[in-house]
């Protein structure tokens, strides 16, 4: 049986159409693969065999009637979902004890759209608790491991989503990105990872971290597969007033090449403190590849980008504090059995239900929104947000896409970073894109010279011009190739 998790969407659909295998056979093989591999990686928190086989039967019926392509761009494709995305009948825990026993009564729009497009739901994926983290180490159910080196983190908060693709368990997964949580794990795990412009994908049914910052996007091993998934996800949702009516075919620009493409580089990013030599080399190398393919390199300035980290760690905790207030042990969420009166029960339940990082952000957000402090921090952070947004808009009058690092370094080892402030710096190059709302993606460009671990470059697009970054990513893919499965998990090597 083929290793379906490492195949492209086109290959899977061709095999189904030619009846080389059935969707049922493929789905069963995917679960066998997960059972064999995931004990080492711990990407999945729950698998959804019943729902998957039900959808596989629908796909097989479509194949028999010769209408597979009518199902949509993800017809017959196994897909996994970050565990902050509701799927009716499954647990949606956000990797927190607070929601350990919570079962979704409905399905998130982003998940439903993949199902409507013919995807086969495989399961829910591990993450940092409530998306608070950059390594998946804050999960209440244990960390996910990087398939390229099991002693290293996969990044976060969407670490499970990235690792599942990198290990060849599934070809496509969904993650969410508040300050880099799609792009950073994509870079650490050596795969394509896309955070669309804010509003391209509905957030309805995705448990919120920062409502003005969150955005859902795909992980895949090729730019084409990511673009096809984005086609399925994008569009207006009446349940989400921030979603936009998107009709773009994101695959249309693939193969267009780099001729005439204006690529911006930010000198301040390349000289930033903490950026390792091997990552800097790879970004410069990628810039050269784009230039050789016909792109024009142009230096641009983002004068307020250095303030993005400060603004984010005001706005993010404030929004997290507000969003997590609903978990009160009365309506839903963990309820401490040792306290009967409401006041002490509320306090004890939240103290035990939330992990250390969640409590840290709740306390910070509570403080920042308190009387006498709000005007000192929150209001200026919103002003900085406006300045950063204006900086990007000005830059995009000169260029079509910006090339930058994703993270200052490659994947680090478990326990290597214990200081929360140092951990926050993992997102130093990604946060400003969420602040401004632009689209951004991670594109793998090989391995670091010193660490031997994957390095990704970040491509940043103007608002609602996400096709620009996909065009540039496709050009880089011609130079570097489609992202491979991590060597130890390539077909026939698991367990060696």
Coordinates of C-alpha atoms in Angstrom, one line a residue:
X1 CA 0.0 0.0 0.0
X2 CA 1.3 3.4 -1.0
X3 CA 2.4 5.9 1.7
X4 CA -0.5 8.4 1.1
X5 CA 0.7 10.9 3.6
X6 CA 3.7 11.8 1.4
X7 CA 1.7 12.1 -1.8
X8 CA 0.5 15.2 -3.5
X9 CA -3.2 16.1 -3.9
X10 CA -2.9 15.6 -7.7
X11 CA -1.3 12.1 -7.2
X12 CA -4.0 11.0 -4.8
X13 CA -6.8 12.2 -7.0
X14 CA -5.2 10.6 -10.1
X15 CA -5.0 7.3 -8.3
X16 CA -8.6 7.5 -7.2
X17 CA -9.8 8.4 -10.6
X18 CA -7.8 5.6 -12.2
X19 CA -9.1 3.2 -9.5
X20 CA -5.6 2.2 -8.4
X21 CA -7.0 2.3 -4.9
X22 CA -10.2 3.3 -3.2
X23 CA -10.8 6.1 -0.8
X24 CA -11.6 3.5 1.9
X25 CA -8.3 1.6 1.3
X26 CA -6.4 4.9 1.4
X27 CA -8.1 6.1 4.6
X28 CA -7.4 2.8 6.3
X29 CA -3.8 2.9 5.2
X30 CA -3.4 6.5 6.6
X31 CA -4.6 5.3 10.0
X32 CA -2.2 2.4 9.9
X33 CA 0.6 4.8 9.1
X34 CA -0.4 7.1 12.0
X35 CA -0.5 4.2 14.4
X36 CA 3.0 3.1 13.3
X37 CA 4.6 6.6 13.4
X38 CA 2.8 8.9 15.8
X39 CA 4.0 7.2 19.0
X40 CA 7.4 8.8 18.2
X41 CA 6.0 12.2 17.1
X42 CA 2.8 12.7 19.1
X43 CA 1.2 15.0 16.5
X44 CA -2.4 13.6 16.9
X45 CA -4.5 14.0 20.0
X46 CA -7.5 12.2 18.5
X47 CA -8.2 10.3 15.3
X48 CA -11.6 10.3 13.6
X49 CA -12.0 6.9 12.0
X50 CA -15.8 6.9 11.8
X51 CA -16.1 10.3 10.2
X52 CA -13.2 9.5 7.8
X53 CA -14.7 6.3 6.6
X54 CA -18.1 7.9 6.1
X55 CA -16.5 10.6 4.0
X56 CA -14.4 8.0 2.1
X57 CA -17.6 6.2 1.2
X58 CA -18.9 9.5 -0.3
X59 CA -15.7 9.9 -2.3
X60 CA -15.8 6.3 -3.6
X61 CA -19.4 6.9 -4.7
X62 CA -18.3 10.0 -6.6
X63 CA -15.5 8.0 -8.3
X64 CA -17.9 5.3 -9.3
X65 CA -20.1 7.9 -10.9
X66 CA -17.2 9.7 -12.6
X67 CA -17.7 13.0 -10.7
X68 CA -14.7 13.1 -8.3
X69 CA -13.6 16.5 -9.3
X70 CA -17.1 17.9 -8.7
X71 CA -16.6 17.3 -5.0
X72 CA -14.0 20.1 -4.9
X73 CA -10.3 20.9 -4.8
X74 CA -9.6 18.5 -1.8
X75 CA -11.6 15.5 -3.1
X76 CA -10.3 12.4 -1.5
X77 CA -7.4 14.2 0.4
X78 CA -6.7 13.2 4.0
X79 CA -6.6 16.3 6.2
X80 CA -5.8 16.9 9.9
X81 CA -7.0 19.8 12.0
X82 CA -5.4 21.8 14.8
X83 CA -7.3 21.1 18.1
X84 CA -8.7 24.6 18.4
X85 CA -11.0 23.9 15.5
X86 CA -14.4 22.5 16.2
X87 CA -15.5 19.3 14.5
X88 CA -18.9 18.0 15.6
X89 CA -18.6 14.9 17.7
X90 CA -14.9 15.2 18.4
X91 CA -13.0 16.6 21.4
X92 CA -11.8 20.2 20.9
X93 CA -9.4 20.6 23.8
X94 CA -7.0 23.4 22.7
X95 CA -4.5 21.1 24.4
X96 CA -5.7 22.3 27.8
X97 CA -7.0 20.5 30.9
X98 CA -9.7 23.2 30.9
X99 CA -11.3 21.6 27.8
X100 CA -10.1 18.0 28.3
X101 CA -13.6 16.6 28.1
X102 CA -15.3 19.1 25.8
X103 CA -17.0 17.6 22.8
X104 CA -17.8 20.0 19.9
X105 CA -21.5 20.5 19.2
X106 CA -20.9 22.0 15.8
X107 CA -18.2 22.3 13.1
X108 CA -16.0 25.3 12.4
X109 CA -16.5 26.9 9.0
X110 CA -12.9 26.3 7.9
X111 CA -13.2 22.6 8.8
X112 CA -16.6 22.3 7.1
X113 CA -15.3 23.9 3.9
X114 CA -12.6 21.2 3.6
X115 CA -15.3 18.6 4.1
X116 CA -17.5 20.3 1.5
X117 CA -14.5 20.2 -0.8
X118 CA -14.2 16.5 -0.5
X119 CA -11.5 16.2 2.2
X120 CA -11.3 13.1 4.5
X121 CA -11.1 14.2 8.2
X122 CA -8.3 12.3 9.9
X123 CA -8.1 13.8 13.4
X124 CA -7.2 16.6 15.7
X125 CA -3.7 17.8 16.2
X126 CA -1.6 18.8 19.2
X127 CA -0.8 22.5 19.9
X128 CA 0.5 24.8 22.6
X129 CA -2.3 25.3 25.2
X130 CA -4.8 27.8 23.7
X131 CA -2.1 28.6 21.1
X132 CA 0.1 30.2 23.8
X133 CA 3.6 29.2 22.8
X134 CA 6.2 28.7 20.1
X135 CA 7.3 25.1 20.7
X136 CA 4.2 23.0 21.5
X137 CA 5.8 22.4 24.9
X138 CA 2.9 24.0 26.8
X139 CA 0.4 21.3 25.7
X140 CA -1.3 19.7 28.6
X141 CA -1.0 16.4 26.8
X142 CA 2.7 16.4 26.2
X143 CA 4.9 18.0 23.5
X144 CA 5.0 17.1 19.8
X145 CA 8.5 16.2 18.5
X146 CA 10.1 17.5 15.3
X147 CA 10.3 14.6 12.8
X148 CA 13.7 15.9 11.6
X149 CA 15.1 15.5 15.1
X150 CA 13.0 14.0 17.8
X151 CA 15.0 15.9 20.4
X152 CA 13.9 19.2 19.0
X153 CA 10.6 21.1 19.0
X154 CA 8.4 21.3 15.9
X155 CA 7.6 25.0 16.7
X156 CA 4.3 26.3 17.8
X157 CA 1.6 26.8 18.5
X158 CA 0.6 24.7 15.5
X159 CA 3.4 22.1 16.1
X160 CA 1.2 19.1 15.7
X161 CA -0.1 20.3 12.3
X162 CA 3.4 20.9 11.0
X163 CA 4.8 17.6 12.4
X164 CA 2.0 15.5 10.9
X165 CA 2.9 16.7 7.4
X166 CA 6.6 16.6 7.9
X167 CA 6.4 13.0 9.1
X168 CA 4.3 12.0 6.1
X169 CA 1.2 11.1 8.1
X170 CA -1.2 13.3 6.1
X171 CA -0.5 15.5 3.0
X172 CA -2.5 18.6 4.3
X173 CA -3.3 20.0 7.7
X174 CA -4.8 23.2 9.0
X175 CA -3.3 25.5 11.7
X176 CA -4.0 28.9 13.1
X177 CA -1.6 31.9 13.3
X178 CA -1.8 34.7 15.8
X179 CA 1.8 35.9 15.8
X180 CA 3.6 33.3 13.7
X181 CA 2.0 30.0 14.8
X182 CA 1.7 28.6 11.2
X183 CA 4.9 30.0 9.7
X184 CA 7.3 29.3 12.5
X185 CA 6.5 25.6 12.8
X186 CA 6.4 25.3 9.0
X187 CA 9.9 26.6 8.9
X188 CA 11.1 24.4 11.8
X189 CA 9.6 21.3 10.1
X190 CA 10.6 22.1 6.5
X191 CA 7.2 22.4 4.9
X192 CA 5.1 25.0 3.1
X193 CA 2.9 27.0 5.6
X194 CA 0.5 29.8 4.7
X195 CA -1.1 32.5 6.9
X196 CA -3.5 34.3 4.6
X197 CA -4.5 37.9 4.9
X198 CA -6.8 38.5 7.9
X199 CA -10.3 38.0 6.6
X200 CA -9.6 35.5 3.8
X201 CA -10.6 32.5 5.9
X202 CA -13.5 32.5 8.4
X203 CA -12.6 32.2 12.1
X204 CA -16.1 30.9 13.1
X205 CA -15.7 27.8 15.2
X206 CA -12.0 28.3 15.9
X207 CA -11.4 28.9 19.6
X208 CA -10.0 32.4 19.8
X209 CA -6.7 33.6 21.2
X210 CA -6.5 37.1 19.8
X211 CA -9.6 37.8 17.7
X212 CA -8.0 40.7 15.7
X213 CA -4.9 38.7 15.0
X214 CA -5.9 35.0 14.4
X215 CA -6.1 33.5 11.0
X216 CA -6.4 29.9 9.7
X217 CA -4.2 28.5 7.0
X218 CA -2.8 25.3 5.5
X219 CA 0.3 23.2 5.9
X220 CA 1.5 21.2 2.9
X221 CA 4.6 20.0 1.2
X222 CA 4.1 21.8 -2.1
X223 CA 3.0 25.3 -3.0
X224 CA 0.3 23.9 -5.3
X225 CA -1.2 21.8 -2.5
X226 CA -1.3 24.8 -0.2
X227 CA -2.9 26.9 -2.9
X228 CA -5.6 24.3 -3.6
X229 CA -6.3 24.1 0.1
X230 CA -6.6 27.9 0.3
X231 CA -9.1 27.8 -2.6
X232 CA -11.3 25.5 -0.5
X233 CA -11.0 27.7 2.6
X234 CA -11.3 31.2 1.3
X235 CA -14.5 33.2 1.2
X236 CA -17.2 35.1 3.1
X237 CA -19.0 33.5 6.0
X238 CA -22.1 35.0 7.4
X239 CA -21.1 33.8 10.8
X240 CA -17.9 35.9 10.7
X241 CA -18.2 39.6 10.0
X242 CA -14.5 39.9 9.5
X243 CA -14.4 37.4 6.6
X244 CA -14.3 38.7 3.0
X245 CA -15.8 37.7 -0.3
X246 CA -12.8 36.1 -1.9
X247 CA -13.0 34.7 -5.4
X248 CA -9.3 34.4 -6.2
X249 CA -8.0 31.1 -7.7
X250 CA -4.7 30.9 -5.8
X251 CA -3.3 28.3 -8.3
X252 CA -3.6 30.7 -11.2
X253 CA -0.2 32.4 -10.6
X254 CA 1.7 29.1 -10.2
X255 CA 4.1 28.8 -13.1
X256 CA 3.9 32.5 -13.9
X257 CA 7.6 32.9 -13.0
X258 CA 9.5 35.8 -11.4
X259 CA 10.0 38.0 -14.4
X260 CA 8.7 41.5 -13.4
X261 CA 8.2 40.5 -9.8
X262 CA 9.4 43.2 -7.4
X263 CA 10.8 41.5 -4.2
X264 CA 11.4 43.7 -1.2
X265 CA 14.2 43.0 1.3
X266 CA 14.4 44.7 4.7
X267 CA 18.0 45.5 5.7
X268 CA 17.0 45.9 9.4
X269 CA 15.6 42.4 9.5
X270 CA 18.9 41.0 8.1
X271 CA 20.9 42.8 10.8
X272 CA 18.6 42.0 13.7
X273 CA 20.2 40.8 16.9
X274 CA 19.7 37.1 17.4
X275 CA 19.5 36.2 13.7
X276 CA 21.8 33.2 13.3
X277 CA 24.3 33.1 10.4
X278 CA 22.9 30.0 8.8
X279 CA 19.4 31.5 8.6
X280 CA 20.7 34.8 7.2
X281 CA 22.7 32.8 4.6
X282 CA 19.6 31.0 3.5
X283 CA 17.5 34.2 3.2
X284 CA 20.2 35.8 1.1
X285 CA 20.5 32.7 -1.0
X286 CA 16.7 32.7 -1.6
X287 CA 16.9 36.3 -2.7
X288 CA 19.6 35.5 -5.2
X289 CA 17.5 32.6 -6.6
X290 CA 14.6 34.9 -7.1
X291 CA 16.8 37.5 -8.8
X292 CA 18.3 34.9 -11.1
X293 CA 14.8 33.8 -12.0
X294 CA 14.0 37.4 -13.1
X295 CA 12.8 39.2 -10.0
X296 CA 14.0 42.7 -9.1
X297 CA 15.3 43.1 -5.6
X298 CA 14.4 46.3 -3.9
X299 CA 15.4 47.5 -0.4
X300 CA 12.4 48.7 1.7
X301 CA 12.1 50.2 5.1
X302 CA 9.7 49.2 7.9
X303 CA 10.6 51.9 10.5
X304 CA 8.2 50.8 13.2
X305 CA 8.5 47.0 12.8
X306 CA 10.9 46.9 15.8
X307 CA 8.0 48.0 18.0
X308 CA 5.8 45.1 16.8
X309 CA 6.9 42.7 19.6
X310 CA 6.0 45.3 22.3
X311 CA 2.6 46.0 20.7
X312 CA 1.8 42.4 20.3
X313 CA 2.5 41.5 23.9
X314 CA 0.0 44.2 24.9
X315 CA -2.7 43.4 22.4
X316 CA -2.4 39.6 22.5
X317 CA -2.7 39.1 26.2
X318 CA -5.6 41.7 26.4
X319 CA -7.6 39.8 23.8
X320 CA -6.6 36.5 25.3
X321 CA -7.8 37.6 28.7
X322 CA -11.2 38.6 27.2
X323 CA -11.6 35.4 25.2
X324 CA -10.7 33.1 28.1
X325 CA -13.1 34.8 30.5
X326 CA -15.9 32.4 29.3
X327 CA -14.2 29.4 30.9
X328 CA -15.7 29.8 34.3
X329 CA -16.4 26.2 35.4
X330 CA -20.2 26.9 35.3
X331 CA -21.1 27.0 31.7
X332 CA -18.4 24.7 30.5
X333 CA -14.8 23.9 31.2
X334 CA -13.0 22.1 34.0
X335 CA -14.9 22.3 37.3
X336 CA -12.8 21.6 40.4
X337 CA -14.6 19.0 42.6
X338 CA -13.1 20.1 45.9
X339 CA -15.0 23.4 46.1
X340 CA -18.8 23.9 46.4
X341 CA -19.2 27.6 46.7
X342 CA -19.2 29.5 43.4
X343 CA -16.4 32.0 44.2
X344 CA -13.8 29.4 45.4
X345 CA -14.9 27.0 42.7
X346 CA -14.3 29.6 39.9
X347 CA -10.9 30.5 41.3
X348 CA -9.7 26.9 41.8
X349 CA -11.1 25.6 38.5
X350 CA -9.2 28.2 36.5
X351 CA -6.1 27.8 38.5
X352 CA -6.0 24.1 37.9
X353 CA -7.6 24.1 34.4
X354 CA -5.2 26.5 32.8
X355 CA -1.5 25.8 32.5
X356 CA 1.3 28.3 33.5
X357 CA 1.6 30.1 30.2
X358 CA -2.2 30.6 29.9
X359 CA -2.3 31.9 33.5
X360 CA 0.6 34.2 32.8
X361 CA -1.2 35.8 29.8
X362 CA -4.5 36.0 31.6
X363 CA -2.9 37.9 34.5
X364 CA -1.0 40.2 32.1
X365 CA -4.1 41.0 30.0
X366 CA -6.1 41.7 33.2
X367 CA -3.5 44.1 34.3
X368 CA -3.1 45.9 31.0
X369 CA -6.9 46.5 30.8
X370 CA -7.3 47.7 34.3
X371 CA -8.1 51.3 35.1
X372 CA -5.1 53.6 35.1
X373 CA -3.1 51.2 33.0
X374 CA -5.2 51.0 29.9
X375 CA -4.3 54.5 28.6
X376 CA -0.6 53.8 29.3
X377 CA -0.2 50.6 27.3
X378 CA -3.3 49.4 25.4
X379 CA -4.1 52.7 23.6
X380 CA -0.4 53.3 22.6
X381 CA -0.2 49.7 21.3
X382 CA -3.1 50.4 19.0
X383 CA -1.4 53.5 17.8
X384 CA 1.8 51.5 17.0
X385 CA -0.4 49.0 15.2
X386 CA -1.6 51.7 12.9
X387 CA 2.0 52.9 12.2
X388 CA 3.1 49.4 11.4
X389 CA 0.2 48.9 9.1
X390 CA 1.0 52.1 7.3
X391 CA 4.7 51.1 7.0
X392 CA 3.6 47.9 5.1
X393 CA 1.2 49.8 2.9
X394 CA 4.0 52.2 2.0
X395 CA 6.4 49.4 1.3
X396 CA 4.0 47.6 -1.0
X397 CA 3.8 50.7 -3.2
X398 CA 7.3 49.8 -4.2
X399 CA 7.3 46.0 -4.2
X400 CA 4.9 43.1 -4.9
X401 CA 6.2 40.8 -2.1
X402 CA 8.7 41.0 0.8
X403 CA 11.3 38.4 1.6
X404 CA 12.4 38.0 5.2
X405 CA 13.4 35.4 7.8
X406 CA 10.7 33.4 9.5
X407 CA 12.5 32.7 12.7
X408 CA 15.9 33.9 14.0
X409 CA 17.1 30.3 14.3
X410 CA 16.3 26.7 13.4
X411 CA 14.4 24.3 15.7
X412 CA 15.8 24.3 19.2
X413 CA 16.0 21.3 21.6
X414 CA 13.4 20.6 24.3
X415 CA 14.1 22.6 27.4
X416 CA 16.7 24.7 25.7
X417 CA 14.7 27.9 26.1
X418 CA 13.2 28.3 29.6
X419 CA 12.8 32.0 29.8
X420 CA 9.3 33.1 28.5
X421 CA 10.7 36.3 27.1
X422 CA 13.4 34.5 25.1
X423 CA 10.7 32.1 23.8
X424 CA 8.6 35.1 22.7
X425 CA 11.6 36.2 20.5
X426 CA 11.0 33.1 18.3
X427 CA 8.3 35.2 16.6
X428 CA 10.3 38.4 16.2
X429 CA 10.0 38.3 12.4
X430 CA 6.4 37.1 12.1
X431 CA 4.4 39.2 14.6
X432 CA 4.4 42.4 12.6
X433 CA 2.5 40.7 9.8
X434 CA -0.4 39.7 12.2
X435 CA -0.3 43.3 13.6
X436 CA -0.9 44.7 10.0
X437 CA -3.1 41.8 8.8
X438 CA -1.1 41.0 5.7
X439 CA -0.6 37.5 4.3
X440 CA 2.6 35.7 5.1
X441 CA 4.0 32.2 4.4
X442 CA 7.0 30.1 5.2
X443 CA 8.8 28.4 2.2
X444 CA 11.4 25.7 2.9
X445 CA 14.8 26.5 1.4
X446 CA 16.9 23.5 2.5
X447 CA 18.9 22.8 5.6
X448 CA 21.0 25.1 7.8
X449 CA 24.8 24.8 7.3
X450 CA 25.5 24.4 11.1
X451 CA 22.4 22.7 12.5
X452 CA 21.4 20.5 9.6
X453 CA 17.8 21.4 10.4
X454 CA 15.2 22.9 8.0
X455 CA 15.2 26.6 7.3
X456 CA 12.3 28.5 5.9
X457 CA 12.1 32.0 4.4
X458 CA 9.1 34.2 4.9
X459 CA 7.2 35.7 2.0
X460 CA 4.9 38.6 2.8
X461 CA 2.1 39.8 0.6
X462 CA 0.0 43.0 0.4
X463 CA -3.5 42.7 1.9
X464 CA -5.7 40.4 -0.2
X465 CA -2.9 39.8 -2.7
X466 CA -1.8 36.5 -1.2
X467 CA -1.3 35.2 -4.8
X468 CA 1.9 37.3 -4.9
X469 CA 3.6 35.3 -2.2
X470 CA 2.4 32.1 -3.7
X471 CA 3.9 33.1 -7.1
X472 CA 7.3 33.8 -5.5
X473 CA 7.1 30.6 -3.4
X474 CA 6.5 28.6 -6.6
X475 CA 9.6 30.1 -8.1
X476 CA 11.7 29.1 -5.1
X477 CA 10.2 25.6 -5.2
X478 CA 11.6 25.2 -8.7
X479 CA 15.0 25.9 -7.2
X480 CA 14.8 23.9 -4.0
X481 CA 12.2 21.2 -4.9
X482 CA 9.1 20.1 -3.2
X483 CA 9.5 19.7 0.6
X484 CA 10.5 16.1 1.5
X485 CA 9.3 13.9 4.3
X486 CA 11.7 14.0 7.2
X487 CA 14.4 11.4 6.4
X488 CA 13.7 9.1 9.4
X489 CA 10.1 9.0 8.4
X490 CA 10.4 8.5 4.7
X491 CA 8.7 5.4 3.4
X492 CA 10.4 2.2 4.5
X493 CA 12.6 3.9 7.2
X494 CA 10.2 4.2 10.1
X495 CA 11.5 2.4 13.1
X496 CA 15.1 1.9 11.6

